[in-house]
Coordinates of C-alpha atoms in Angstrom, one line a residue:
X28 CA -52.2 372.2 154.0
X29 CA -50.6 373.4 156.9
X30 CA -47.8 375.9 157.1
X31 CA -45.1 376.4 159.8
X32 CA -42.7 378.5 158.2
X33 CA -41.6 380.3 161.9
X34 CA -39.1 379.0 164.4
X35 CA -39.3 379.4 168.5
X36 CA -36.8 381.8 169.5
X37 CA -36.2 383.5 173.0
X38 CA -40.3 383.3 173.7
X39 CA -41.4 384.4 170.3
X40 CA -42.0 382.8 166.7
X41 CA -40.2 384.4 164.4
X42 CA -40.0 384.6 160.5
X43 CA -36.4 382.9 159.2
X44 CA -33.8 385.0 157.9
X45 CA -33.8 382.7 154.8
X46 CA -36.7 381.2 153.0
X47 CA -36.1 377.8 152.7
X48 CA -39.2 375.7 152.0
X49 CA -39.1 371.8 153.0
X50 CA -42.5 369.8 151.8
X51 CA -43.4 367.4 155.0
X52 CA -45.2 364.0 153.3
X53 CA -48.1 362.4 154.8
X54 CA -46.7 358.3 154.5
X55 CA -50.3 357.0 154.4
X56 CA -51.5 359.1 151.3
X57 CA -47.8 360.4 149.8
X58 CA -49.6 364.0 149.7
X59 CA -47.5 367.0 150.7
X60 CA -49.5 367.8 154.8
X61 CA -47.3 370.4 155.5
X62 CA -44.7 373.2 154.5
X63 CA -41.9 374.3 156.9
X64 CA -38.8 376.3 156.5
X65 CA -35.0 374.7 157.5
X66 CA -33.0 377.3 159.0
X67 CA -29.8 379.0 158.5
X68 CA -27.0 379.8 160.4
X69 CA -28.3 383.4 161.4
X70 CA -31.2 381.2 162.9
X71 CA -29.2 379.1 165.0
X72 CA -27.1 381.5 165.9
X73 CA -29.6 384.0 167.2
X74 CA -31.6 381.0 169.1
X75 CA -28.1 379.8 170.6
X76 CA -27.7 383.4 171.9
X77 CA -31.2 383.4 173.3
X78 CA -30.1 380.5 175.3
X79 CA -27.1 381.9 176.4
X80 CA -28.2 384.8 177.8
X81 CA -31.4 383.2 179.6
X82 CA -29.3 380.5 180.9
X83 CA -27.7 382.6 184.2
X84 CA -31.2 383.7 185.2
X85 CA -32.7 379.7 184.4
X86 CA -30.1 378.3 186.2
X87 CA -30.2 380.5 189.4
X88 CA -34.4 379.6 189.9
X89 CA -35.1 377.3 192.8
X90 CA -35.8 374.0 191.8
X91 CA -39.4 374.2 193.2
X92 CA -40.0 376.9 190.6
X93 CA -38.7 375.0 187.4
X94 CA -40.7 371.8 188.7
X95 CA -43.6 374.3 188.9
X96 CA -43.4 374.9 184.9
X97 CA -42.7 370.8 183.9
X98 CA -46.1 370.3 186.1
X99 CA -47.6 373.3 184.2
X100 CA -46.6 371.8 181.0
X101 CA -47.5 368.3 181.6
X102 CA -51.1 369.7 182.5
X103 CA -51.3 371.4 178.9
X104 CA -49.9 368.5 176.9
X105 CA -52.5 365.9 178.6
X106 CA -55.4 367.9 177.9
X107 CA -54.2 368.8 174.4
X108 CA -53.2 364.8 173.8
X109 CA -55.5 364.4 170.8
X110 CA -53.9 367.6 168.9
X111 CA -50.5 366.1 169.6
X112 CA -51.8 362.4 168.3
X113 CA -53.2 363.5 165.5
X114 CA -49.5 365.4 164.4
X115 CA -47.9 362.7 164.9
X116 CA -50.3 360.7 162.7
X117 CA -50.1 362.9 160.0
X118 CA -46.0 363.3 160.3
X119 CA -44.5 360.0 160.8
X120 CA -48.1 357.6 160.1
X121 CA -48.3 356.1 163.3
X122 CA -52.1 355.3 163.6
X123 CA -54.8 357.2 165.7
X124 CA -54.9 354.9 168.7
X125 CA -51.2 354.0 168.8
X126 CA -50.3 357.7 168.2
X127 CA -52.6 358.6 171.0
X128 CA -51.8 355.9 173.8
X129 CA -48.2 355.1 172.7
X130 CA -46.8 357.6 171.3
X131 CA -48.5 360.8 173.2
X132 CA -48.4 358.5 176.5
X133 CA -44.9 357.8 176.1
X134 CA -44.5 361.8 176.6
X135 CA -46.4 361.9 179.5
X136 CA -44.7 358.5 180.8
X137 CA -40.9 360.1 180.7
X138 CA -42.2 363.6 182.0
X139 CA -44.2 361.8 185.2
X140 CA -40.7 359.7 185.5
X141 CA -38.7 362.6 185.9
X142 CA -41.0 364.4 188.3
X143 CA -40.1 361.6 190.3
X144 CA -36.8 361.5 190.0
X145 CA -36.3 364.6 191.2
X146 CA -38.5 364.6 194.0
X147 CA -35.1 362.0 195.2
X148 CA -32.4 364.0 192.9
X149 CA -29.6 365.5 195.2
X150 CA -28.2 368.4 193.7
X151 CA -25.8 368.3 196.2
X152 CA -24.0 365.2 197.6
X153 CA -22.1 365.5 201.0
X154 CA -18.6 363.2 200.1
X155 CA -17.2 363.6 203.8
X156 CA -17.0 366.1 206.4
X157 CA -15.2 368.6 204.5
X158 CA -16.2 367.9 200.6
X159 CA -19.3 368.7 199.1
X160 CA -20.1 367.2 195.4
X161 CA -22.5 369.7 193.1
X162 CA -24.1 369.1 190.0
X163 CA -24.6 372.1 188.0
X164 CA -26.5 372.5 184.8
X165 CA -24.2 372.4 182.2
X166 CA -24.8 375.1 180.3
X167 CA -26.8 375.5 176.9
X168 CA -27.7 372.3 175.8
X169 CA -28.5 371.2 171.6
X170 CA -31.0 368.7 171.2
X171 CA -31.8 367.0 168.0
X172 CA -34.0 364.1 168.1
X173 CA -35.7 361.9 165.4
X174 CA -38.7 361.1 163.5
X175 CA -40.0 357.4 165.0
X176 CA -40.9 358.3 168.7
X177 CA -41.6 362.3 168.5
X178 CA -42.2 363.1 171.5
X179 CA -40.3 360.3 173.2
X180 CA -37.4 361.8 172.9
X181 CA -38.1 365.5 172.8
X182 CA -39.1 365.1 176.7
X183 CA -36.3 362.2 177.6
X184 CA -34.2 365.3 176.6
X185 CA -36.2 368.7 177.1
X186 CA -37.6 368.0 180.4
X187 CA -34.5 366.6 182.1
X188 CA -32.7 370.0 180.7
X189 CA -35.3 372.2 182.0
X190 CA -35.2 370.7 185.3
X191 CA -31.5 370.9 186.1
X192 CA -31.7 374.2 184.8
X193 CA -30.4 374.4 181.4
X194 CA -31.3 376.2 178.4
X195 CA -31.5 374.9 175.0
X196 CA -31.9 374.4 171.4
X197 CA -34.4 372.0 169.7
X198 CA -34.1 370.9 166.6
X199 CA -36.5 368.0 165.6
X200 CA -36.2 365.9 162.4
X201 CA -37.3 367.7 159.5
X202 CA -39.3 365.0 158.3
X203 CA -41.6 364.8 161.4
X204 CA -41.8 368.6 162.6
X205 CA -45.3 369.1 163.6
X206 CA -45.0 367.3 166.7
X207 CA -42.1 369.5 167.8
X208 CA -43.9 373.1 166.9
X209 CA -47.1 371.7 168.9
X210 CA -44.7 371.0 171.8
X211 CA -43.3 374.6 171.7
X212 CA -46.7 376.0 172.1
X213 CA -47.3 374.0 175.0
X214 CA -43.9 374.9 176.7
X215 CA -45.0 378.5 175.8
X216 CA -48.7 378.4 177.6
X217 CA -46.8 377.3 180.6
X218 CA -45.0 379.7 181.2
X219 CA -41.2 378.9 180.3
X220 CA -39.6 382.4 180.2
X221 CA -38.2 383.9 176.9
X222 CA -35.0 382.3 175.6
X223 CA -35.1 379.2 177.7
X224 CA -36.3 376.6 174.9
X225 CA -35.7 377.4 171.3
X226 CA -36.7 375.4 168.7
X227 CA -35.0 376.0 164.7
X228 CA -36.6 373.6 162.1
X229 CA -33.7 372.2 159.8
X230 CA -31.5 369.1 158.7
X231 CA -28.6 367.4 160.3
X232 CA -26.3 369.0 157.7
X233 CA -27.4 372.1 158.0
X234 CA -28.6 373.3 161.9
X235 CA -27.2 369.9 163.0
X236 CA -24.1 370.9 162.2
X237 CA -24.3 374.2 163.3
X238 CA -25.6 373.2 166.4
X239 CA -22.8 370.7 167.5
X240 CA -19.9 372.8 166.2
X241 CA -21.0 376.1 167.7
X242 CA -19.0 377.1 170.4
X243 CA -21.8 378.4 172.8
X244 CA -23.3 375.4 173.0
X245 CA -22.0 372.9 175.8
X246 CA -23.4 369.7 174.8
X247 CA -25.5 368.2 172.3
X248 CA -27.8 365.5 173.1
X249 CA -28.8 363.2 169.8
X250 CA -30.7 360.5 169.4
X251 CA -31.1 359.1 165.3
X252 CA -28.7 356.6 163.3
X253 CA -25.1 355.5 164.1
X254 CA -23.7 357.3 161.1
X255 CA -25.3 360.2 162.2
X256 CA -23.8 359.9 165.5
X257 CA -20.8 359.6 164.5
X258 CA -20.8 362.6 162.0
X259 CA -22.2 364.8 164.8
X260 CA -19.2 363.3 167.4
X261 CA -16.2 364.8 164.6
X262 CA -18.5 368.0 164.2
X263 CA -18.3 368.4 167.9
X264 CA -14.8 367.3 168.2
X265 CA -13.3 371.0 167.5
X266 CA -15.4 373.1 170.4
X267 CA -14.6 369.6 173.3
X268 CA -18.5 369.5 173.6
X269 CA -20.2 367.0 175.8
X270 CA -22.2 364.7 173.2
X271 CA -24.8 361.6 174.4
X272 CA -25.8 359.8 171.8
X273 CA -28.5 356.9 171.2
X274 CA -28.0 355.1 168.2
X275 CA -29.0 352.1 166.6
X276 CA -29.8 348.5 167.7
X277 CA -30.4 345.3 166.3
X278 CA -31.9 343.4 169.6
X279 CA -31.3 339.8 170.0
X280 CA -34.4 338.0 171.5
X281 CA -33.5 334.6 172.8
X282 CA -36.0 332.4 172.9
X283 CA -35.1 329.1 174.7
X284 CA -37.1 325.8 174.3
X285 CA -38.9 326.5 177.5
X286 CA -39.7 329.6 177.4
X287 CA -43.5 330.5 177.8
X288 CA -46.0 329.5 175.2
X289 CA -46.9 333.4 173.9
X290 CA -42.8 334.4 173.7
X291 CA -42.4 334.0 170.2
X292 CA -45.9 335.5 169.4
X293 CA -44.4 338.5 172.0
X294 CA -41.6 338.8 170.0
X295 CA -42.7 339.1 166.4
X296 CA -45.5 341.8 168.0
X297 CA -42.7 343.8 169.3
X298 CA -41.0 343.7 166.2
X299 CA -43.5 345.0 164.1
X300 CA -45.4 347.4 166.1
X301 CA -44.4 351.3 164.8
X302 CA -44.3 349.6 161.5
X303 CA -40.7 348.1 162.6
X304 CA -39.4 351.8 163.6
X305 CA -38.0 351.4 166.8
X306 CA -34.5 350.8 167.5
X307 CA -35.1 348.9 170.8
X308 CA -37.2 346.3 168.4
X309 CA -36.0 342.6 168.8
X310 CA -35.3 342.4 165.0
X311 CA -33.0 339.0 165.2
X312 CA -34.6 336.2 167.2
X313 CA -32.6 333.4 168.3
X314 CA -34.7 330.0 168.5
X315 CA -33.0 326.8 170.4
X316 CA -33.0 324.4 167.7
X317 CA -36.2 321.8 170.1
X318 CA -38.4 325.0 169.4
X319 CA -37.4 326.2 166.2
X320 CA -40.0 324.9 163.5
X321 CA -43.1 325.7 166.2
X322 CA -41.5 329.3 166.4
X323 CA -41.2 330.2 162.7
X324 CA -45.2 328.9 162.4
X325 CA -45.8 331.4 165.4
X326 CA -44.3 334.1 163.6
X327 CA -45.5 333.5 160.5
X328 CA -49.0 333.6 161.9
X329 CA -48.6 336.6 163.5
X330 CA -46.7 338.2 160.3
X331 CA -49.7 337.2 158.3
X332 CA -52.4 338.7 160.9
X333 CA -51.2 341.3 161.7
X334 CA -52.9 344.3 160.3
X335 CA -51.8 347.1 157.9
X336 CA -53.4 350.0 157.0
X337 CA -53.7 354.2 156.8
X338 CA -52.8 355.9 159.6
X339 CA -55.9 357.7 159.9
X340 CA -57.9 355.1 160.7
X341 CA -58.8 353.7 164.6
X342 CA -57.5 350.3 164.4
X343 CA -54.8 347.8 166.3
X344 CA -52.9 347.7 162.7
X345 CA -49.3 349.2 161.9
X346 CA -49.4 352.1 159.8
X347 CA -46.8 352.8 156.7
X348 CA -43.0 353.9 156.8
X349 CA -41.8 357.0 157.5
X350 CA -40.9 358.2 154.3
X351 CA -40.3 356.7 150.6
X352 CA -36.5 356.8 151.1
X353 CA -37.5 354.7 154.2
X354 CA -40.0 352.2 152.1
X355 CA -37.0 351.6 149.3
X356 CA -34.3 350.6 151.7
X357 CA -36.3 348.3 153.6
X358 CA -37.8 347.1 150.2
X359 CA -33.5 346.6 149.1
X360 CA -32.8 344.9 152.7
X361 CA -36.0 342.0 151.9
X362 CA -34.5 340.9 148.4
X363 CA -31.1 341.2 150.3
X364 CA -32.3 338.4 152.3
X365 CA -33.9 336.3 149.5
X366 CA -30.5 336.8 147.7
X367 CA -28.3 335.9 150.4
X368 CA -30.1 332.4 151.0
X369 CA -32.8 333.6 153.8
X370 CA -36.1 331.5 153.6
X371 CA -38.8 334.1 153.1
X372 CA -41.6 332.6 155.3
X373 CA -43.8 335.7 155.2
X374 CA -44.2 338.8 153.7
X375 CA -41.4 340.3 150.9
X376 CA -41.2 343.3 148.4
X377 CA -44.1 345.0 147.6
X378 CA -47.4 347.0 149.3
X379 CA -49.5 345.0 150.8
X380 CA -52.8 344.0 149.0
X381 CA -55.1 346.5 148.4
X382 CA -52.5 348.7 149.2
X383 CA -51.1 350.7 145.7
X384 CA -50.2 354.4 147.7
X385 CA -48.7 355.2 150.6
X386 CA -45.3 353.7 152.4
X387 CA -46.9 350.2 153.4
X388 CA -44.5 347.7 154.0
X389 CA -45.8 343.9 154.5
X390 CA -44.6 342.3 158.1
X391 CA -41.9 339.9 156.9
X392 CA -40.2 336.7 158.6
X393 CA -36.9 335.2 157.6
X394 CA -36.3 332.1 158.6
X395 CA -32.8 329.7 158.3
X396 CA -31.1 333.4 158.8
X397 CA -27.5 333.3 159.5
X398 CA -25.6 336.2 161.8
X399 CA -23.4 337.1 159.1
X400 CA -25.9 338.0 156.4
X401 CA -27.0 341.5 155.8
X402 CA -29.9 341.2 157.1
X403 CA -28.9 339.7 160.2
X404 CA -26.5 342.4 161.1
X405 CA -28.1 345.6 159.5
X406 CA -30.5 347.8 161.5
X407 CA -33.5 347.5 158.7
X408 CA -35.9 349.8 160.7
X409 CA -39.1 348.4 159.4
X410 CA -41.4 345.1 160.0
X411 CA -38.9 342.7 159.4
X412 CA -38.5 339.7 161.5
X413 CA -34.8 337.3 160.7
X414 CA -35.3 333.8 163.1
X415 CA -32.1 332.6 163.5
X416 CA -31.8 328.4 165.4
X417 CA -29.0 328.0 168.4
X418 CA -27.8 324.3 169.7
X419 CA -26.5 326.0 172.8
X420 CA -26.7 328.2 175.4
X421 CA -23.3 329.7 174.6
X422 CA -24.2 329.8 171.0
X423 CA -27.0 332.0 171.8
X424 CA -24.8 333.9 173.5
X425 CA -22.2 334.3 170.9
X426 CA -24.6 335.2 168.1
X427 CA -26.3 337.6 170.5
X428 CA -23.1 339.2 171.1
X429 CA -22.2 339.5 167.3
X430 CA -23.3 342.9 166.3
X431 CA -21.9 346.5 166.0
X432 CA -24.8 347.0 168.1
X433 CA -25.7 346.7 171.9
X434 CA -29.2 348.7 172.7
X435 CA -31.4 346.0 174.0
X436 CA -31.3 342.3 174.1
X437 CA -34.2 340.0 174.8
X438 CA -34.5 336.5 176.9
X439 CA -37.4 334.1 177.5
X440 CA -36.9 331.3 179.6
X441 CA -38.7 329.9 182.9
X442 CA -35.5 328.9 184.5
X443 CA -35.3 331.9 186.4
X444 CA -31.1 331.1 186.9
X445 CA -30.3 330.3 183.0
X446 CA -32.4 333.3 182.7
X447 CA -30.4 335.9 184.4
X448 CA -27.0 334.0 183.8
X449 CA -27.7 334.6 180.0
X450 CA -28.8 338.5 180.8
X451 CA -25.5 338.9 182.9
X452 CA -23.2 338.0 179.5
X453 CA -25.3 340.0 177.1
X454 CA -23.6 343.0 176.0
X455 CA -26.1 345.9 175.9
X456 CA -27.1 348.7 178.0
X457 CA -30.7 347.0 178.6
X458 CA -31.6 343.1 179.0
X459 CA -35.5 342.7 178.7
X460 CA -36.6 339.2 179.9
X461 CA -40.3 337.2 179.8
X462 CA -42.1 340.4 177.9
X463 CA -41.0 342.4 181.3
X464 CA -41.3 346.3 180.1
X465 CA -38.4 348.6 181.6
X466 CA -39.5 350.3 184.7
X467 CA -40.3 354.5 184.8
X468 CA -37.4 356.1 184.7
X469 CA -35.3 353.3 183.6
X470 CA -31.8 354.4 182.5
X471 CA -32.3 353.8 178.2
X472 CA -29.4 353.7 176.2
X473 CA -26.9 351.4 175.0
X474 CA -23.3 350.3 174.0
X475 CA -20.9 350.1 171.0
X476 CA -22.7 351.5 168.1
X477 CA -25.5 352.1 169.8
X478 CA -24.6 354.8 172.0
X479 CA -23.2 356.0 175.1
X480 CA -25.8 357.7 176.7
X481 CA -28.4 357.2 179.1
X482 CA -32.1 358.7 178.9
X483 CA -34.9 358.4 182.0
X484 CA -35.4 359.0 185.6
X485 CA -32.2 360.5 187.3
X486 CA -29.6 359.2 184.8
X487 CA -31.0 361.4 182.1
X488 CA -31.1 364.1 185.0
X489 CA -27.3 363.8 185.6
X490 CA -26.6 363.8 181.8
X491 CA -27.1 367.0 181.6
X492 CA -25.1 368.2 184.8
X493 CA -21.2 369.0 185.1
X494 CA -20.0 367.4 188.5
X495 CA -18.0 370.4 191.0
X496 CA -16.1 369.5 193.8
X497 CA -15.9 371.6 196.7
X498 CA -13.4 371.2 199.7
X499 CA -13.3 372.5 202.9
X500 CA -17.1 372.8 202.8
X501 CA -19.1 374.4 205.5
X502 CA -22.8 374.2 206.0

């Protein structure tokens, strides 16, 4: 069993002032993988003051010198990819291959995108002859991030921060912590200087909270569920913090009739890779009525081959849920369905075969779903597929538009014009269409319940950068 009972603060690990044991589950075996400690408020408080008082010196280092350490870093966590894959295996059950080229890569992905960016950032942005437009870091930065993509969204937030110049706290979900302690020690081997990262393990209600109500901290960057968002938004309310959220989603994917012959197979693949745990995942897809009975056999074959097993094993299959508080809501949300009238095509309640232990959940298609049932209009967050038919293209449209939520939307069509006409009306911060992947450094984020930030590439630089206006400038 492993035991990380010490937290990161200002370039050391250090005991917590409180013991306060939290058991971290393996999902593919239910055993207990690891022990950690949630911290208190002396915690946060003492890593918050490490930040503050690294920040002036952070913040004044030539940009050359910060970009010096990200490269640093990036060298360490490539070479030390298999240790991270294998965390992340054993934390959240993604399986070896996916944790290694999915999950890992998506680290290294986000980092290479913002070495990028900045290599075209302008820190300083001549308006006219006399005013001069500055981004400054803004000061020190919270971060909590979640479970499902580890270290996805520890570097669409730590390395953006770094790199302006901030200094920060980390606190990653509790339930998925190993990935975040590994990522400390590699920010440690390359050199960040003492106080600039700090990372206290803990819940949203307890360092959370501290975290976005402390008045030394400037902003807080979250990514997890809406009602999370919005607690940590009131929390923050009091000390007029900056706070970027990424929420939920519940992506429309709109297939029309002639949309290419592998969409709807594309589509039910994306919805069910990291076991259904990804809040970009095109959870409702919308069939025009010509197509519909050939799309709910394509998903229904892919629902039925597609693969579930341990985590631990090499493999193209989805691993289990997160968590068994995970397992019984999406189990709850399936005979939702089946009670509201939703044809179960594949899939339902229940392990897979063969499967009696461990958070398996089978890859399940609703078809004949309606947008106002529950299932249709809750973010499920595991392998459940809900096929709704459309007559029209404004229907589409409409039922698209229908949500709390506005992350990502999805079209497939080969008329290139309907295509983009139908992207242009969609109302989310990202419009994937034909299987085309977003670009590096793509701005992520959505709208309405789903956010208001955006992650990647130079947006995510500028989210953490206070805009200054200087008049009468001379060179």
């Amino acid at each position: 069993m492993i035991k990380k009972r010490e937290f990161y603060i200002d370039g050391q690990w250090v005991s917590p002032v409180q013991a306060n044991d939290f058991d971290v589950i393996d999902p593919s075996t239910e055993e207990i993988a690891a022990v950690i400690s949630l911290g208190s408020q002396s915690d946060t408080d003492a890593a918050v003051a490490a930040a503050k008082g690294a920040f002036p010196a952070w913040s004044a280092l030539p940009l050359a010198e910060r970009v010096k350490v990200i490269k640093k870093f990036l060298e360490i966590y490539n070479a030390r990819a298999q240790e991270m894959a294998d965390a992340i295996t054993t934390e959240m059950g993604a399986p070896l291959d996916w944790a290694l080229e999915e999950q890992v890569g998506a680290g290294t992905w986000h980092t290479e995108g913002f070495l990028e960016a900045l290599e075209k950032f302008e820190f300083e942005r001549r308006y006219t002859d006399t005013e001069m437009h500055v981004l400054d870091p803004i000061g020190v930065v919270g971060l909590i991030t979640p479970w499902n993509w580890p270290m996805n969204q520890i570097c669409l937030k730590v390395i953006p921060a770094l790199a302006v110049g901030c200094t920060m706290v980390l606190k990653p979900s509790e339930i998925a912590p190993l990935s975040g302690v590994l990522f400390a020690e590699m920010l440690h081997e390359a050199g960040v200087p003492a106080g600039v990262f700090n990372l206290v393990n803990g819940d949203g209600p307890g360092v959370g909270t501290q975290l976005s109500t402390h008045p030394d901290v400037a902003m807080i960057s979250f990514t997890g569920s809406t009602r999370a968002g919005i607690e940590i938004s009131k929390a923050a309310a009091d000390t007029l913090k900056r706070v970027s959220l990424e929420l939920g989603g519940k992506g429309a994917n709109i297939v029309f009739a002639d949309a290419d012959e592998n969409a709807v197979t594309r589509g039910a693949m994306h919805c069910f890779n990291n076991s259904g745990q990804s809040c970009n995942a095109p959870t409702r897809m919308l069939v025009e009525r010509s197509r519909y009975d050939q799309a709910v056999e394509d998903a229904v074959k892919t629902a039925e081959t597609r693969g579930v097993g341990s985590a631990h094993e090499h493999g193209t299959h989805i691993g289990p849920v997160v968590s068994e508080l995970q397992f019984n809501k999406i189990q709850d949300l399936i005979q939702n369905g089946i009670d509201e009238g939703a044809r179960l095509a594949a899939g339902g309640t229940g392990r897979p075969a063969g499967l009696n232990r461990g958070y398996f959940v089978r890859p399940t298609v609703f078809a004949d779903v309606t947008n106002d049932m529950t299932i249709a209009q809750t973010e499920i967050f595991g392998p459940v597929l809900s096929i709704i038919p459309f007559d029209t293209e404004e229907e589409a449209i409409e039922i698209a538009n229908d949500s709390p939520y506005g992350l990502t939307h999805y079209v497939q069509s080969q008329d290139n014009a309907k295509r983009m006409r139908v992207a242009r009306r969609l109302h989310a911060g990202m419009i994937q269409t034909n299987g085309q992947g977003l670009a590096k450094g793509a701005p992520f984020g959505g709208v309405k319940a789903s956010g208001n930030g955006r992650e990647g590439g130079h947006y995510g630089l500028e989210d953490f950068c206070e805009v200054k206006v200087i008049t009468a400038y001379a060179d």
